[in-house]
Short mmCIF file of C-alpha atoms in Angstrom, two decimals:
data_model
loop_
_atom_site.label_atom_id
_atom_site.label_comp_id
_atom_site.label_asym_id
_atom_site.label_seq_id
_atom_site.Cartn_x
_atom_site.Cartn_y
_atom_site.Cartn_z
CA UNK A 1 -61.07 -175.87 91.50
CA UNK A 2 -61.97 -179.54 91.06
CA UNK A 3 -59.16 -182.01 91.64
CA UNK A 4 -57.97 -183.76 88.50
CA UNK A 5 -59.30 -187.29 88.32
CA UNK A 6 -56.75 -189.85 87.14
CA UNK A 7 -59.11 -191.29 84.53
CA UNK A 8 -59.60 -187.79 83.11
CA UNK A 9 -55.84 -187.31 82.95
CA UNK A 10 -55.49 -190.62 81.13
CA UNK A 11 -58.30 -189.78 78.72
CA UNK A 12 -56.67 -186.44 77.92
CA UNK A 13 -53.33 -188.11 77.25
CA UNK A 14 -54.91 -190.72 75.00
CA UNK A 15 -57.07 -188.23 73.13
CA UNK A 16 -53.98 -186.13 72.42
CA UNK A 17 -52.57 -189.20 70.68
CA UNK A 18 -55.71 -189.74 68.61
CA UNK A 19 -56.93 -192.65 70.74
CA UNK A 20 -60.59 -192.92 71.78
CA UNK A 21 -61.53 -194.29 75.19
CA UNK A 22 -64.42 -196.77 75.44
CA UNK A 23 -64.49 -197.91 79.06
CA UNK A 24 -62.55 -197.55 82.32
CA UNK A 25 -62.69 -200.25 85.00
CA UNK A 26 -60.66 -200.70 88.19
CA UNK A 27 -59.75 -204.40 88.59
CA UNK A 28 -56.94 -203.91 91.11
CA UNK A 29 -57.10 -201.81 94.28
CA UNK A 30 -54.50 -202.18 97.02
CA UNK A 31 -53.27 -199.88 99.81
CA UNK A 32 -50.10 -199.23 97.80
CA UNK A 33 -51.52 -198.93 94.26
CA UNK A 34 -54.63 -198.95 92.13
CA UNK A 35 -54.80 -200.07 88.51
CA UNK A 36 -57.43 -199.23 85.90
CA UNK A 37 -57.97 -201.08 82.64
CA UNK A 38 -58.87 -198.69 79.83
CA UNK A 39 -60.37 -200.17 76.68
CA UNK A 40 -59.69 -198.04 73.61
CA UNK A 41 -59.83 -198.22 69.84
CA UNK A 42 -56.06 -198.83 69.95
CA UNK A 43 -56.23 -201.78 72.35
CA UNK A 44 -56.18 -202.01 76.13
CA UNK A 45 -54.27 -199.47 78.20
CA UNK A 46 -53.37 -199.57 81.89
CA UNK A 47 -53.47 -196.65 84.31
CA UNK A 48 -51.54 -197.18 87.54
CA UNK A 49 -51.80 -194.96 90.59
CA UNK A 50 -48.92 -195.45 93.00
CA UNK A 51 -49.78 -194.60 96.59
CA UNK A 52 -47.97 -194.28 99.93
CA UNK A 53 -44.20 -194.47 99.46
CA UNK A 54 -44.41 -196.27 96.11
CA UNK A 55 -45.05 -193.03 94.19
CA UNK A 56 -41.51 -193.21 92.82
CA UNK A 57 -42.51 -196.03 90.44
CA UNK A 58 -44.06 -193.66 87.90
CA UNK A 59 -40.83 -191.70 87.42
CA UNK A 60 -38.85 -194.94 87.44
CA UNK A 61 -40.99 -196.33 84.61
CA UNK A 62 -40.27 -193.27 82.52
CA UNK A 63 -36.54 -193.62 83.18
CA UNK A 64 -36.53 -197.33 82.34
CA UNK A 65 -38.44 -196.62 79.15
CA UNK A 66 -35.54 -194.40 78.13
CA UNK A 67 -32.65 -196.55 79.36
CA UNK A 68 -33.82 -200.13 78.71
CA UNK A 69 -36.90 -199.97 76.46
CA UNK A 70 -36.42 -203.51 75.16
CA UNK A 71 -36.75 -204.93 78.69
CA UNK A 72 -39.84 -203.06 79.97
CA UNK A 73 -43.25 -201.72 79.01
CA UNK A 74 -42.56 -198.16 77.88
CA UNK A 75 -45.23 -195.84 79.33
CA UNK A 76 -47.22 -193.52 77.09
CA UNK A 77 -47.43 -190.84 79.77
CA UNK A 78 -46.24 -190.27 83.33
CA UNK A 79 -47.11 -187.80 86.08
CA UNK A 80 -44.17 -188.43 88.39
CA UNK A 81 -45.38 -185.97 91.04
CA UNK A 82 -48.74 -187.69 91.45
CA UNK A 83 -47.33 -191.17 90.87
CA UNK A 84 -49.52 -191.88 87.85
CA UNK A 85 -48.47 -193.83 84.78
CA UNK A 86 -50.31 -194.79 81.60
CA UNK A 87 -49.00 -197.74 79.62
CA UNK A 88 -50.09 -199.89 76.69
CA UNK A 89 -50.97 -203.51 77.32
CA UNK A 90 -47.74 -205.48 77.50
CA UNK A 91 -49.17 -208.82 76.44
CA UNK A 92 -49.37 -212.14 78.24
CA UNK A 93 -47.48 -212.93 81.43
CA UNK A 94 -45.09 -215.84 81.77
CA UNK A 95 -47.43 -217.33 84.37
CA UNK A 96 -50.33 -217.32 81.91
CA UNK A 97 -48.29 -219.28 79.36
CA UNK A 98 -47.20 -222.01 81.75
CA UNK A 99 -50.48 -223.97 81.98
CA UNK A 100 -49.47 -225.06 85.45
CA UNK A 101 -46.22 -226.57 84.17
CA UNK A 102 -42.83 -225.34 85.34
CA UNK A 103 -40.35 -225.08 82.46
CA UNK A 104 -36.92 -224.53 83.95
CA UNK A 105 -35.28 -223.63 80.64
CA UNK A 106 -37.74 -220.73 80.22
CA UNK A 107 -36.97 -219.46 83.72
CA UNK A 108 -33.25 -219.79 83.05
CA UNK A 109 -33.57 -217.66 79.94
CA UNK A 110 -35.73 -215.12 81.73
CA UNK A 111 -33.22 -214.79 84.57
CA UNK A 112 -30.39 -214.29 82.09
CA UNK A 113 -32.30 -211.47 80.41
CA UNK A 114 -33.07 -209.90 83.77
CA UNK A 115 -29.39 -210.05 84.73
CA UNK A 116 -28.58 -208.26 81.46
CA UNK A 117 -31.07 -205.53 82.38
CA UNK A 118 -29.49 -205.11 85.79
CA UNK A 119 -25.97 -204.94 84.40
CA UNK A 120 -26.96 -202.36 81.80
CA UNK A 121 -28.32 -200.11 84.57
CA UNK A 122 -25.22 -200.09 86.78
CA UNK A 123 -23.89 -196.83 85.23
CA UNK A 124 -27.21 -195.14 86.00
CA UNK A 125 -27.48 -195.55 89.78
CA UNK A 126 -27.48 -191.77 90.30
CA UNK A 127 -30.41 -191.45 87.88
CA UNK A 128 -32.30 -194.27 89.59
CA UNK A 129 -31.87 -192.59 92.97
CA UNK A 130 -32.77 -189.18 91.55
CA UNK A 131 -36.26 -190.37 90.57
CA UNK A 132 -36.84 -191.58 94.13
CA UNK A 133 -35.99 -195.27 93.92
CA UNK A 134 -35.32 -196.38 97.52
CA UNK A 135 -31.67 -196.73 98.47
CA UNK A 136 -31.02 -200.18 99.92
CA UNK A 137 -27.38 -200.51 99.01
CA UNK A 138 -25.40 -202.80 101.32
CA UNK A 139 -23.93 -200.06 103.50
CA UNK A 140 -27.45 -199.06 104.61
CA UNK A 141 -28.68 -202.49 105.64
CA UNK A 142 -27.48 -202.53 109.28
CA UNK A 143 -29.23 -199.20 109.82
CA UNK A 144 -32.44 -200.58 108.29
CA UNK A 145 -32.14 -203.72 110.40
CA UNK A 146 -32.12 -201.53 113.52
CA UNK A 147 -35.11 -199.56 112.25
CA UNK A 148 -37.11 -202.76 111.72
CA UNK A 149 -36.12 -204.19 115.09
CA UNK A 150 -37.72 -201.10 116.68
CA UNK A 151 -40.74 -201.11 114.32
CA UNK A 152 -43.98 -201.34 116.35
CA UNK A 153 -45.46 -203.90 113.94
CA UNK A 154 -42.45 -206.13 114.49
CA UNK A 155 -42.32 -205.74 118.25
CA UNK A 156 -46.05 -206.42 118.60
CA UNK A 157 -46.13 -209.53 116.43
CA UNK A 158 -42.84 -211.32 117.07
CA UNK A 159 -42.19 -210.30 120.67
CA UNK A 160 -41.00 -213.80 121.52
CA UNK A 161 -38.39 -213.64 118.74
CA UNK A 162 -36.92 -210.20 119.38
CA UNK A 163 -33.88 -211.47 121.29
CA UNK A 164 -33.14 -214.02 118.58
CA UNK A 165 -33.53 -211.38 115.89
CA UNK A 166 -31.24 -208.96 117.73
CA UNK A 167 -28.64 -211.72 117.87
CA UNK A 168 -28.70 -211.96 114.07
CA UNK A 169 -27.35 -208.42 113.67
CA UNK A 170 -23.65 -209.36 113.51
CA UNK A 171 -24.40 -211.80 110.68
CA UNK A 172 -26.33 -209.08 108.85
CA UNK A 173 -23.41 -206.68 109.24
CA UNK A 174 -20.97 -209.29 107.93
CA UNK A 175 -23.18 -210.09 104.94
CA UNK A 176 -23.65 -206.41 104.13
CA UNK A 177 -19.92 -205.75 104.37
CA UNK A 178 -19.16 -208.73 102.15
CA UNK A 179 -21.61 -207.54 99.51
CA UNK A 180 -20.26 -203.99 99.65
CA UNK A 181 -16.74 -205.32 99.08
CA UNK A 182 -17.72 -207.84 96.42
CA UNK A 183 -17.02 -205.64 93.43
CA UNK A 184 -20.54 -206.29 92.12
CA UNK A 185 -21.96 -202.85 91.40
CA UNK A 186 -25.33 -201.88 92.88
CA UNK A 187 -28.15 -201.52 90.41
CA UNK A 188 -31.93 -201.79 90.17
CA UNK A 189 -33.30 -204.74 92.13
CA UNK A 190 -36.94 -205.63 91.34
CA UNK A 191 -37.49 -207.37 94.71
CA UNK A 192 -40.64 -209.19 93.55
CA UNK A 193 -39.48 -210.96 90.42
CA UNK A 194 -41.66 -213.94 89.55
CA UNK A 195 -43.62 -215.28 86.60
CA UNK A 196 -46.62 -212.98 87.12
CA UNK A 197 -44.40 -209.89 86.77
CA UNK A 198 -42.75 -211.06 83.55
CA UNK A 199 -44.23 -210.62 80.07
CA UNK A 200 -43.58 -212.93 77.14
CA UNK A 201 -42.56 -211.14 73.94
CA UNK A 202 -41.91 -213.77 71.31
CA UNK A 203 -38.69 -215.44 72.41
CA UNK A 204 -37.83 -212.62 74.84
CA UNK A 205 -39.21 -211.25 78.10
CA UNK A 206 -40.08 -207.87 79.58
CA UNK A 207 -40.35 -206.96 83.25
CA UNK A 208 -43.03 -204.87 84.97
CA UNK A 209 -44.52 -203.93 88.35
CA UNK A 210 -41.51 -202.10 89.82
CA UNK A 211 -43.21 -200.74 92.96
CA UNK A 212 -41.07 -202.89 95.27
CA UNK A 213 -37.82 -202.00 93.52
CA UNK A 214 -34.75 -200.47 95.10
CA UNK A 215 -31.16 -199.63 94.31
CA UNK A 216 -29.34 -202.53 95.91
CA UNK A 217 -26.96 -205.41 95.38
CA UNK A 218 -28.44 -207.16 92.33
CA UNK A 219 -28.36 -210.70 93.72
CA UNK A 220 -31.16 -210.00 96.21
CA UNK A 221 -33.52 -210.63 93.32
CA UNK A 222 -33.07 -214.35 93.92
CA UNK A 223 -34.95 -214.43 97.23
CA UNK A 224 -38.47 -214.10 95.86
CA UNK A 225 -37.67 -215.68 92.51
CA UNK A 226 -36.35 -218.91 94.03
CA UNK A 227 -39.15 -219.10 96.59
CA UNK A 228 -41.76 -218.85 93.84
CA UNK A 229 -39.86 -221.24 91.59
CA UNK A 230 -39.79 -223.86 94.36
CA UNK A 231 -43.54 -223.57 94.77
CA UNK A 232 -44.23 -223.67 91.03
CA UNK A 233 -41.90 -226.63 90.43
CA UNK A 234 -43.20 -228.39 93.56
CA UNK A 235 -39.74 -228.94 95.00
CA UNK A 236 -38.38 -228.37 98.48
CA UNK A 237 -36.14 -225.44 99.22
CA UNK A 238 -32.56 -226.59 98.77
CA UNK A 239 -33.45 -228.66 95.70
CA UNK A 240 -30.79 -228.78 92.93
CA UNK A 241 -33.30 -227.16 90.57
CA UNK A 242 -33.00 -223.93 92.56
CA UNK A 243 -29.21 -224.02 92.38
CA UNK A 244 -29.53 -224.41 88.62
CA UNK A 245 -31.70 -221.29 88.43
CA UNK A 246 -29.31 -219.37 90.68
CA UNK A 247 -26.39 -220.35 88.47
CA UNK A 248 -28.25 -219.34 85.30
CA UNK A 249 -28.74 -215.90 86.81
CA UNK A 250 -25.15 -215.59 88.04
CA UNK A 251 -23.76 -216.59 84.64
CA UNK A 252 -23.79 -212.94 83.54
CA UNK A 253 -21.05 -212.14 86.09
CA UNK A 254 -18.77 -215.14 85.49
CA UNK A 255 -16.60 -213.19 83.07
CA UNK A 256 -15.33 -211.04 85.93
CA UNK A 257 -15.70 -213.19 89.06
CA UNK A 258 -15.15 -216.79 90.13
CA UNK A 259 -18.34 -218.80 90.43
CA UNK A 260 -17.50 -219.81 94.00
CA UNK A 261 -17.40 -216.13 94.97
CA UNK A 262 -20.65 -215.42 93.14
CA UNK A 263 -22.42 -218.25 94.96
CA UNK A 264 -21.13 -217.00 98.32
CA UNK A 265 -22.31 -213.46 97.58
CA UNK A 266 -25.67 -214.77 96.41
CA UNK A 267 -26.12 -216.47 99.78
CA UNK A 268 -25.26 -213.23 101.59
CA UNK A 269 -27.74 -211.36 99.41
CA UNK A 270 -30.48 -213.91 100.09
CA UNK A 271 -30.04 -213.22 103.79
CA UNK A 272 -30.08 -209.44 103.81
CA UNK A 273 -32.80 -209.10 101.16
CA UNK A 274 -35.26 -210.24 103.83
CA UNK A 275 -34.68 -206.75 105.22
CA UNK A 276 -35.43 -205.30 101.79
CA UNK A 277 -38.73 -207.20 101.57
CA UNK A 278 -39.79 -206.01 105.01
CA UNK A 279 -38.90 -202.43 104.08
CA UNK A 280 -40.92 -202.70 100.87
CA UNK A 281 -44.04 -203.56 102.85
CA UNK A 282 -43.25 -200.86 105.38
CA UNK A 283 -43.10 -198.26 102.58
CA UNK A 284 -46.32 -199.57 101.06
CA UNK A 285 -48.20 -199.34 104.36
CA UNK A 286 -47.08 -195.87 105.42
CA UNK A 287 -49.97 -194.12 107.22
CA UNK A 288 -52.23 -197.14 106.64
CA UNK A 289 -55.35 -197.58 108.75
CA UNK A 290 -55.47 -200.27 111.42
CA UNK A 291 -57.63 -202.64 109.35
CA UNK A 292 -55.14 -202.40 106.47
CA UNK A 293 -52.23 -203.12 108.80
CA UNK A 294 -54.12 -206.12 110.14
CA UNK A 295 -54.55 -207.50 106.62
CA UNK A 296 -51.13 -206.73 105.16
CA UNK A 297 -48.82 -205.96 108.08
CA UNK A 298 -47.41 -209.48 108.18
CA UNK A 299 -45.39 -208.46 105.15
CA UNK A 300 -43.31 -206.28 107.48
CA UNK A 301 -42.82 -208.49 110.51
CA UNK A 302 -43.04 -211.77 108.65
CA UNK A 303 -40.23 -210.97 106.24
CA UNK A 304 -38.08 -209.55 109.04
CA UNK A 305 -38.57 -212.71 111.08
CA UNK A 306 -37.42 -214.70 108.04
CA UNK A 307 -33.90 -213.73 109.11
CA UNK A 308 -34.21 -216.61 111.56
CA UNK A 309 -34.99 -219.08 108.77
CA UNK A 310 -32.66 -220.74 106.24
CA UNK A 311 -32.27 -219.37 102.74
CA UNK A 312 -33.96 -221.13 99.79
CA UNK A 313 -30.60 -222.65 98.80
#
């Protein structure tokens, strides 16, 4: 029996909906995913194949399409076992609308909407875990720190920093314990939230590309977002602009918690989410060939070594 080709699966799904396929191209191929653009008589469609340990994303997309359809691109079809998803074109990204200009008020609004998404998913943590979303809740972070410290990619590439990294463990434990006791419920954490993974829908936004996501303390989102914002706005890390973005995001929790506590927890989350980023690359590169590890492996050891560097704010 011939193995089902993903483009044939997508064509079958589209044909069943009365949609004719014109052309299939593959503009994006990475070790962790491949994406095909399918032109049809109903507009462009996107077929995503999740690979390695990112296969969970397909089932997660289906779940998000049910729970928070206004905040995501709802897939037309999903094969959660294979890690395949078929989605309509979601429109233009925030990055494409910026024309090289950083508009802080747009980012503030986007972060507020993303915080709303996270808060709405807090009752559904069991469902998120059930579809295979990685579990990076605070209580697991010391264990994952130890795993990364023994990771061959780490030991081979930052051998001169291993003692310094090992000495960071007590701070990681304290940060994880503080987040676990914060009263902020774990939820879905995108872990790669920036303007190229956000779609503009009129005066609202939708969020896509969830292959790095995990169930975690929500505030870890800020690590990548603030790093990218600093680069886009051409400001140094620590700039007041980044604090303004952080505060816009944290605003959603100010009804239940003091802002001083929220800022302290955000700083703790910025620290331990470096572990999350390293684990995301580790999942994506499972069983990768040596040449792939050479090209992308810095995502593992580089993010882990970031524990020795200051946070963006």
